[in-house]
Amino acid sequence: MNAPSSRPPRARRPPVPTLPDFHQLDHAHRAALDMLQAFERLLTHLEAQGLDAVARRTAREVLDFFSGPGLDHHAQEETLVFPGLLNCGDAELAHHVRRLQQDHGWIEEDWRELAPHVQAVAEGYNGYDLPLLRAALPVFGGLYQEHIALEEGLVYPAARRLAQALKDGSSASQTAA
């Protein structure tokens, strides 16, 4: 015979946000670096061979990545990785996260300038400005590379530690309950 519980039932709480899948986030970084190399190859190809099927195909890959998974990756970081780090009480870490948020804005702003030119190539039109692309790619690529280095070198390890601490705390509180 079970004794009635003297504790009132717990109130329902909203679901806990999903912890980030760092493997997936790291994969997106590798894909971004690969696409930056493809972008460079595209410009070299356009200079040497002009607008042909290879250029169109490469431009489509670059366009699709930076307009799709690249942007999605930033949105995932903004919702799954950054909020906890901004609120963890580490002022220096929060400063780096705000820098990464600013980088996201700059990367997306740069891409909005570059995308119409890459799209023109992908669609086989001569309405692209190769000198502009050649001048802009080092800035765009350099920002992306610095951004990834800061995330992988400092921010992701801190986010992993925070996620583990939350998981350990959640496991401990569930065990105690």
PDB file of C-alpha atoms in Angstrom:
ATOM      1  CA  MET A   1       0.000   0.000   0.000  1.00  0.00           C
ATOM      2  CA  ASN A   2       1.422   3.352  -1.078  1.00  0.00           C
ATOM      3  CA  ALA A   3       1.186   6.331   1.224  1.00  0.00           C
ATOM      4  CA  PRO A   4      -0.327   9.423  -0.341  1.00  0.00           C
ATOM      5  CA  SER A   5       2.237  11.982  -1.434  1.00  0.00           C
ATOM      6  CA  SER A   6       2.469  15.050   0.751  1.00  0.00           C
ATOM      7  CA  ARG A   7       4.051  17.066  -2.050  1.00  0.00           C
ATOM      8  CA  PRO A   8       1.808  18.941  -4.447  1.00  0.00           C
ATOM      9  CA  PRO A   9       2.249  18.041  -8.112  1.00  0.00           C
ATOM     10  CA  ARG A  10       4.741  20.106 -10.058  1.00  0.00           C
ATOM     11  CA  ALA A  11       3.446  22.752 -12.388  1.00  0.00           C
ATOM     12  CA  ARG A  12       3.871  22.110 -16.087  1.00  0.00           C
ATOM     13  CA  ARG A  13       6.735  24.044 -17.609  1.00  0.00           C
ATOM     14  CA  PRO A  14       7.447  24.925 -21.207  1.00  0.00           C
ATOM     15  CA  PRO A  15       9.819  22.545 -22.984  1.00  0.00           C
ATOM     16  CA  VAL A  16      13.516  23.217 -22.583  1.00  0.00           C
ATOM     17  CA  PRO A  17      15.180  24.488 -25.762  1.00  0.00           C
ATOM     18  CA  THR A  18      17.163  21.903 -27.661  1.00  0.00           C
ATOM     19  CA  LEU A  19      20.879  21.982 -26.975  1.00  0.00           C
ATOM     20  CA  PRO A  20      22.975  22.759 -30.020  1.00  0.00           C
ATOM     21  CA  ASP A  21      24.327  19.935 -32.135  1.00  0.00           C
ATOM     22  CA  PHE A  22      27.942  21.040 -32.271  1.00  0.00           C
ATOM     23  CA  HIS A  23      28.831  18.345 -34.797  1.00  0.00           C
ATOM     24  CA  GLN A  24      26.297  19.871 -37.198  1.00  0.00           C
ATOM     25  CA  LEU A  25      27.538  23.404 -36.464  1.00  0.00           C
ATOM     26  CA  ASP A  26      31.160  22.350 -37.042  1.00  0.00           C
ATOM     27  CA  HIS A  27      30.122  20.674 -40.314  1.00  0.00           C
ATOM     28  CA  ALA A  28      28.558  23.954 -41.444  1.00  0.00           C
ATOM     29  CA  HIS A  29      31.883  25.692 -40.820  1.00  0.00           C
ATOM     30  CA  ARG A  30      33.705  23.156 -42.989  1.00  0.00           C
ATOM     31  CA  ALA A  31      31.071  23.642 -45.704  1.00  0.00           C
ATOM     32  CA  ALA A  32      31.454  27.433 -45.500  1.00  0.00           C
ATOM     33  CA  LEU A  33      35.229  27.177 -45.893  1.00  0.00           C
ATOM     34  CA  ASP A  34      34.745  24.799 -48.843  1.00  0.00           C
ATOM     35  CA  MET A  35      32.316  27.243 -50.458  1.00  0.00           C
ATOM     36  CA  LEU A  36      34.748  30.128 -49.993  1.00  0.00           C
ATOM     37  CA  GLN A  37      37.317  28.064 -51.904  1.00  0.00           C
ATOM     38  CA  ALA A  38      34.712  27.295 -54.574  1.00  0.00           C
ATOM     39  CA  PHE A  39      33.965  31.024 -54.802  1.00  0.00           C
ATOM     40  CA  GLU A  40      37.671  31.729 -55.367  1.00  0.00           C
ATOM     41  CA  ARG A  41      37.832  28.984 -58.026  1.00  0.00           C
ATOM     42  CA  LEU A  42      34.760  30.517 -59.680  1.00  0.00           C
ATOM     43  CA  LEU A  43      36.445  33.907 -60.005  1.00  0.00           C
ATOM     44  CA  THR A  44      39.633  32.349 -61.357  1.00  0.00           C
ATOM     45  CA  HIS A  45      37.575  30.310 -63.819  1.00  0.00           C
ATOM     46  CA  LEU A  46      35.604  33.374 -64.963  1.00  0.00           C
ATOM     47  CA  GLU A  47      38.863  35.251 -65.560  1.00  0.00           C
ATOM     48  CA  ALA A  48      40.419  32.378 -67.526  1.00  0.00           C
ATOM     49  CA  GLN A  49      37.475  30.673 -69.254  1.00  0.00           C
ATOM     50  CA  GLY A  50      34.602  33.126 -69.047  1.00  0.00           C
ATOM     51  CA  LEU A  51      30.983  32.306 -68.425  1.00  0.00           C
ATOM     52  CA  ASP A  52      30.447  28.643 -69.254  1.00  0.00           C
ATOM     53  CA  ALA A  53      28.680  25.616 -67.779  1.00  0.00           C
ATOM     54  CA  VAL A  54      31.382  25.071 -65.148  1.00  0.00           C
ATOM     55  CA  ALA A  55      31.107  28.676 -63.993  1.00  0.00           C
ATOM     56  CA  ARG A  56      27.326  28.447 -63.903  1.00  0.00           C
ATOM     57  CA  ARG A  57      27.366  25.225 -61.883  1.00  0.00           C
ATOM     58  CA  THR A  58      29.946  26.533 -59.399  1.00  0.00           C
ATOM     59  CA  ALA A  59      28.080  29.823 -59.024  1.00  0.00           C
ATOM     60  CA  ARG A  60      24.858  27.909 -58.308  1.00  0.00           C
ATOM     61  CA  GLU A  61      26.590  25.913 -55.551  1.00  0.00           C
ATOM     62  CA  VAL A  62      28.036  29.065 -53.979  1.00  0.00           C
ATOM     63  CA  LEU A  63      24.728  30.903 -54.267  1.00  0.00           C
ATOM     64  CA  ASP A  64      22.727  28.033 -52.823  1.00  0.00           C
ATOM     65  CA  PHE A  65      25.032  27.618 -49.833  1.00  0.00           C
ATOM     66  CA  PHE A  66      25.419  31.251 -48.781  1.00  0.00           C
ATOM     67  CA  SER A  67      21.718  31.961 -49.385  1.00  0.00           C
ATOM     68  CA  GLY A  68      20.540  28.804 -47.600  1.00  0.00           C
ATOM     69  CA  PRO A  69      22.546  26.669 -45.154  1.00  0.00           C
ATOM     70  CA  GLY A  70      24.993  29.515 -44.456  1.00  0.00           C
ATOM     71  CA  LEU A  71      22.184  31.798 -43.296  1.00  0.00           C
ATOM     72  CA  ASP A  72      20.442  28.947 -41.485  1.00  0.00           C
ATOM     73  CA  HIS A  73      23.650  28.239 -39.587  1.00  0.00           C
ATOM     74  CA  HIS A  74      23.785  31.813 -38.320  1.00  0.00           C
ATOM     75  CA  ALA A  75      20.148  31.613 -37.206  1.00  0.00           C
ATOM     76  CA  GLN A  76      20.880  28.380 -35.295  1.00  0.00           C
ATOM     77  CA  GLU A  77      23.793  30.008 -33.488  1.00  0.00           C
ATOM     78  CA  GLU A  78      21.696  33.063 -32.647  1.00  0.00           C
ATOM     79  CA  THR A  79      18.952  30.946 -31.086  1.00  0.00           C
ATOM     80  CA  LEU A  80      20.773  27.885 -29.701  1.00  0.00           C
ATOM     81  CA  VAL A  81      24.329  28.925 -28.836  1.00  0.00           C
ATOM     82  CA  PHE A  82      24.553  32.644 -28.142  1.00  0.00           C
ATOM     83  CA  PRO A  83      21.725  33.319 -25.631  1.00  0.00           C
ATOM     84  CA  GLY A  84      23.148  31.079 -22.909  1.00  0.00           C
ATOM     85  CA  LEU A  85      26.611  32.538 -23.340  1.00  0.00           C
ATOM     86  CA  LEU A  86      25.329  36.102 -23.186  1.00  0.00           C
ATOM     87  CA  ASN A  87      23.629  35.297 -19.874  1.00  0.00           C
ATOM     88  CA  CYS A  88      26.308  33.162 -18.212  1.00  0.00           C
ATOM     89  CA  GLY A  89      27.932  36.039 -16.333  1.00  0.00           C
ATOM     90  CA  ASP A  90      31.257  36.091 -18.216  1.00  0.00           C
ATOM     91  CA  ALA A  91      31.656  39.659 -19.525  1.00  0.00           C
ATOM     92  CA  GLU A  92      34.590  38.840 -21.812  1.00  0.00           C
ATOM     93  CA  LEU A  93      32.760  35.898 -23.346  1.00  0.00           C
ATOM     94  CA  ALA A  94      29.634  38.024 -23.821  1.00  0.00           C
ATOM     95  CA  HIS A  95      31.811  40.617 -25.605  1.00  0.00           C
ATOM     96  CA  HIS A  96      33.025  37.930 -28.050  1.00  0.00           C
ATOM     97  CA  VAL A  97      29.487  36.684 -28.629  1.00  0.00           C
ATOM     98  CA  ARG A  98      28.302  40.222 -29.421  1.00  0.00           C
ATOM     99  CA  ARG A  99      31.180  40.493 -31.891  1.00  0.00           C
ATOM    100  CA  LEU A 100      30.006  37.269 -33.552  1.00  0.00           C
ATOM    101  CA  GLN A 101      26.473  38.643 -33.731  1.00  0.00           C
ATOM    102  CA  GLN A 102      27.858  41.763 -35.406  1.00  0.00           C
ATOM    103  CA  ASP A 103      29.840  39.535 -37.782  1.00  0.00           C
ATOM    104  CA  HIS A 104      26.606  37.765 -38.759  1.00  0.00           C
ATOM    105  CA  GLY A 105      25.140  41.104 -39.743  1.00  0.00           C
ATOM    106  CA  TRP A 106      28.209  42.091 -41.735  1.00  0.00           C
ATOM    107  CA  ILE A 107      28.493  38.700 -43.449  1.00  0.00           C
ATOM    108  CA  GLU A 108      24.847  38.852 -44.458  1.00  0.00           C
ATOM    109  CA  GLU A 109      25.202  42.464 -45.614  1.00  0.00           C
ATOM    110  CA  ASP A 110      28.249  41.532 -47.720  1.00  0.00           C
ATOM    111  CA  TRP A 111      26.389  38.550 -49.163  1.00  0.00           C
ATOM    112  CA  ARG A 112      23.425  40.745 -50.165  1.00  0.00           C
ATOM    113  CA  GLU A 113      25.888  42.787 -52.242  1.00  0.00           C
ATOM    114  CA  LEU A 114      27.615  39.756 -53.771  1.00  0.00           C
ATOM    115  CA  ALA A 115      24.603  37.493 -54.360  1.00  0.00           C
ATOM    116  CA  PRO A 116      23.143  39.293 -57.406  1.00  0.00           C
ATOM    117  CA  HIS A 117      26.476  38.985 -59.215  1.00  0.00           C
ATOM    118  CA  VAL A 118      26.838  35.298 -58.347  1.00  0.00           C
ATOM    119  CA  GLN A 119      23.214  34.744 -59.346  1.00  0.00           C
ATOM    120  CA  ALA A 120      23.855  36.389 -62.727  1.00  0.00           C
ATOM    121  CA  VAL A 121      26.672  33.903 -63.335  1.00  0.00           C
ATOM    122  CA  ALA A 122      24.529  30.983 -62.141  1.00  0.00           C
ATOM    123  CA  GLU A 123      21.819  31.984 -64.608  1.00  0.00           C
ATOM    124  CA  GLY A 124      24.262  32.516 -67.468  1.00  0.00           C
ATOM    125  CA  TYR A 125      23.977  36.312 -67.660  1.00  0.00           C
ATOM    126  CA  ASN A 126      26.861  38.699 -68.163  1.00  0.00           C
ATOM    127  CA  GLY A 127      25.428  41.126 -65.589  1.00  0.00           C
ATOM    128  CA  TYR A 128      28.117  40.411 -63.021  1.00  0.00           C
ATOM    129  CA  ASP A 129      30.974  42.677 -61.992  1.00  0.00           C
ATOM    130  CA  LEU A 130      34.117  40.558 -61.829  1.00  0.00           C
ATOM    131  CA  PRO A 131      36.350  43.362 -60.446  1.00  0.00           C
ATOM    132  CA  LEU A 132      33.814  43.959 -57.663  1.00  0.00           C
ATOM    133  CA  LEU A 133      33.712  40.231 -56.866  1.00  0.00           C
ATOM    134  CA  ARG A 134      37.498  40.015 -56.961  1.00  0.00           C
ATOM    135  CA  ALA A 135      37.810  42.980 -54.551  1.00  0.00           C
ATOM    136  CA  ALA A 136      35.019  41.852 -52.229  1.00  0.00           C
ATOM    137  CA  LEU A 137      35.820  38.163 -51.846  1.00  0.00           C
ATOM    138  CA  PRO A 138      38.936  38.664 -49.665  1.00  0.00           C
ATOM    139  CA  VAL A 139      36.907  40.851 -47.295  1.00  0.00           C
ATOM    140  CA  PHE A 140      33.963  38.430 -47.209  1.00  0.00           C
ATOM    141  CA  GLY A 141      36.205  35.372 -46.909  1.00  0.00           C
ATOM    142  CA  GLY A 142      38.497  36.954 -44.345  1.00  0.00           C
ATOM    143  CA  LEU A 143      35.580  37.905 -42.123  1.00  0.00           C
ATOM    144  CA  TYR A 144      34.127  34.407 -42.424  1.00  0.00           C
ATOM    145  CA  GLN A 145      37.472  32.793 -41.538  1.00  0.00           C
ATOM    146  CA  GLU A 146      38.049  35.051 -38.510  1.00  0.00           C
ATOM    147  CA  HIS A 147      34.470  34.439 -37.411  1.00  0.00           C
ATOM    148  CA  ILE A 148      34.852  30.654 -37.609  1.00  0.00           C
ATOM    149  CA  ALA A 149      38.200  30.793 -35.769  1.00  0.00           C
ATOM    150  CA  LEU A 150      36.644  32.754 -32.886  1.00  0.00           C
ATOM    151  CA  GLU A 151      33.682  30.392 -32.696  1.00  0.00           C
ATOM    152  CA  GLU A 152      35.713  27.196 -32.792  1.00  0.00           C
ATOM    153  CA  GLY A 153      38.598  28.484 -30.682  1.00  0.00           C
ATOM    154  CA  LEU A 154      36.688  30.176 -27.881  1.00  0.00           C
ATOM    155  CA  VAL A 155      32.914  30.353 -28.137  1.00  0.00           C
ATOM    156  CA  TYR A 156      32.007  26.765 -29.029  1.00  0.00           C
ATOM    157  CA  PRO A 157      34.206  25.310 -26.274  1.00  0.00           C
ATOM    158  CA  ALA A 158      32.519  27.640 -23.768  1.00  0.00           C
ATOM    159  CA  ALA A 159      29.099  26.682 -25.140  1.00  0.00           C
ATOM    160  CA  ARG A 160      29.982  22.990 -24.856  1.00  0.00           C
ATOM    161  CA  ARG A 161      31.028  23.469 -21.220  1.00  0.00           C
ATOM    162  CA  LEU A 162      27.805  25.369 -20.509  1.00  0.00           C
ATOM    163  CA  ALA A 163      25.700  22.708 -22.242  1.00  0.00           C
ATOM    164  CA  GLN A 164      27.456  19.975 -20.251  1.00  0.00           C
ATOM    165  CA  ALA A 165      26.949  21.870 -16.988  1.00  0.00           C
ATOM    166  CA  LEU A 166      23.258  22.269 -17.800  1.00  0.00           C
ATOM    167  CA  LYS A 167      23.014  18.586 -18.663  1.00  0.00           C
ATOM    168  CA  ASP A 168      24.833  17.574 -15.469  1.00  0.00           C
ATOM    169  CA  GLY A 169      22.623  19.899 -13.414  1.00  0.00           C
ATOM    170  CA  SER A 170      19.503  18.568 -15.091  1.00  0.00           C
ATOM    171  CA  SER A 171      20.585  14.969 -14.453  1.00  0.00           C
ATOM    172  CA  ALA A 172      21.377  15.763 -10.807  1.00  0.00           C
ATOM    173  CA  SER A 173      18.032  17.481 -10.243  1.00  0.00           C
ATOM    174  CA  GLN A 174      16.174  14.596 -11.891  1.00  0.00           C
ATOM    175  CA  THR A 175      18.025  12.113  -9.709  1.00  0.00           C
ATOM    176  CA  ALA A 176      17.174  14.133  -6.572  1.00  0.00           C
ATOM    177  CA  ALA A 177      13.487  14.373  -7.514  1.00  0.00           C
TER     178      ALA A 177
END
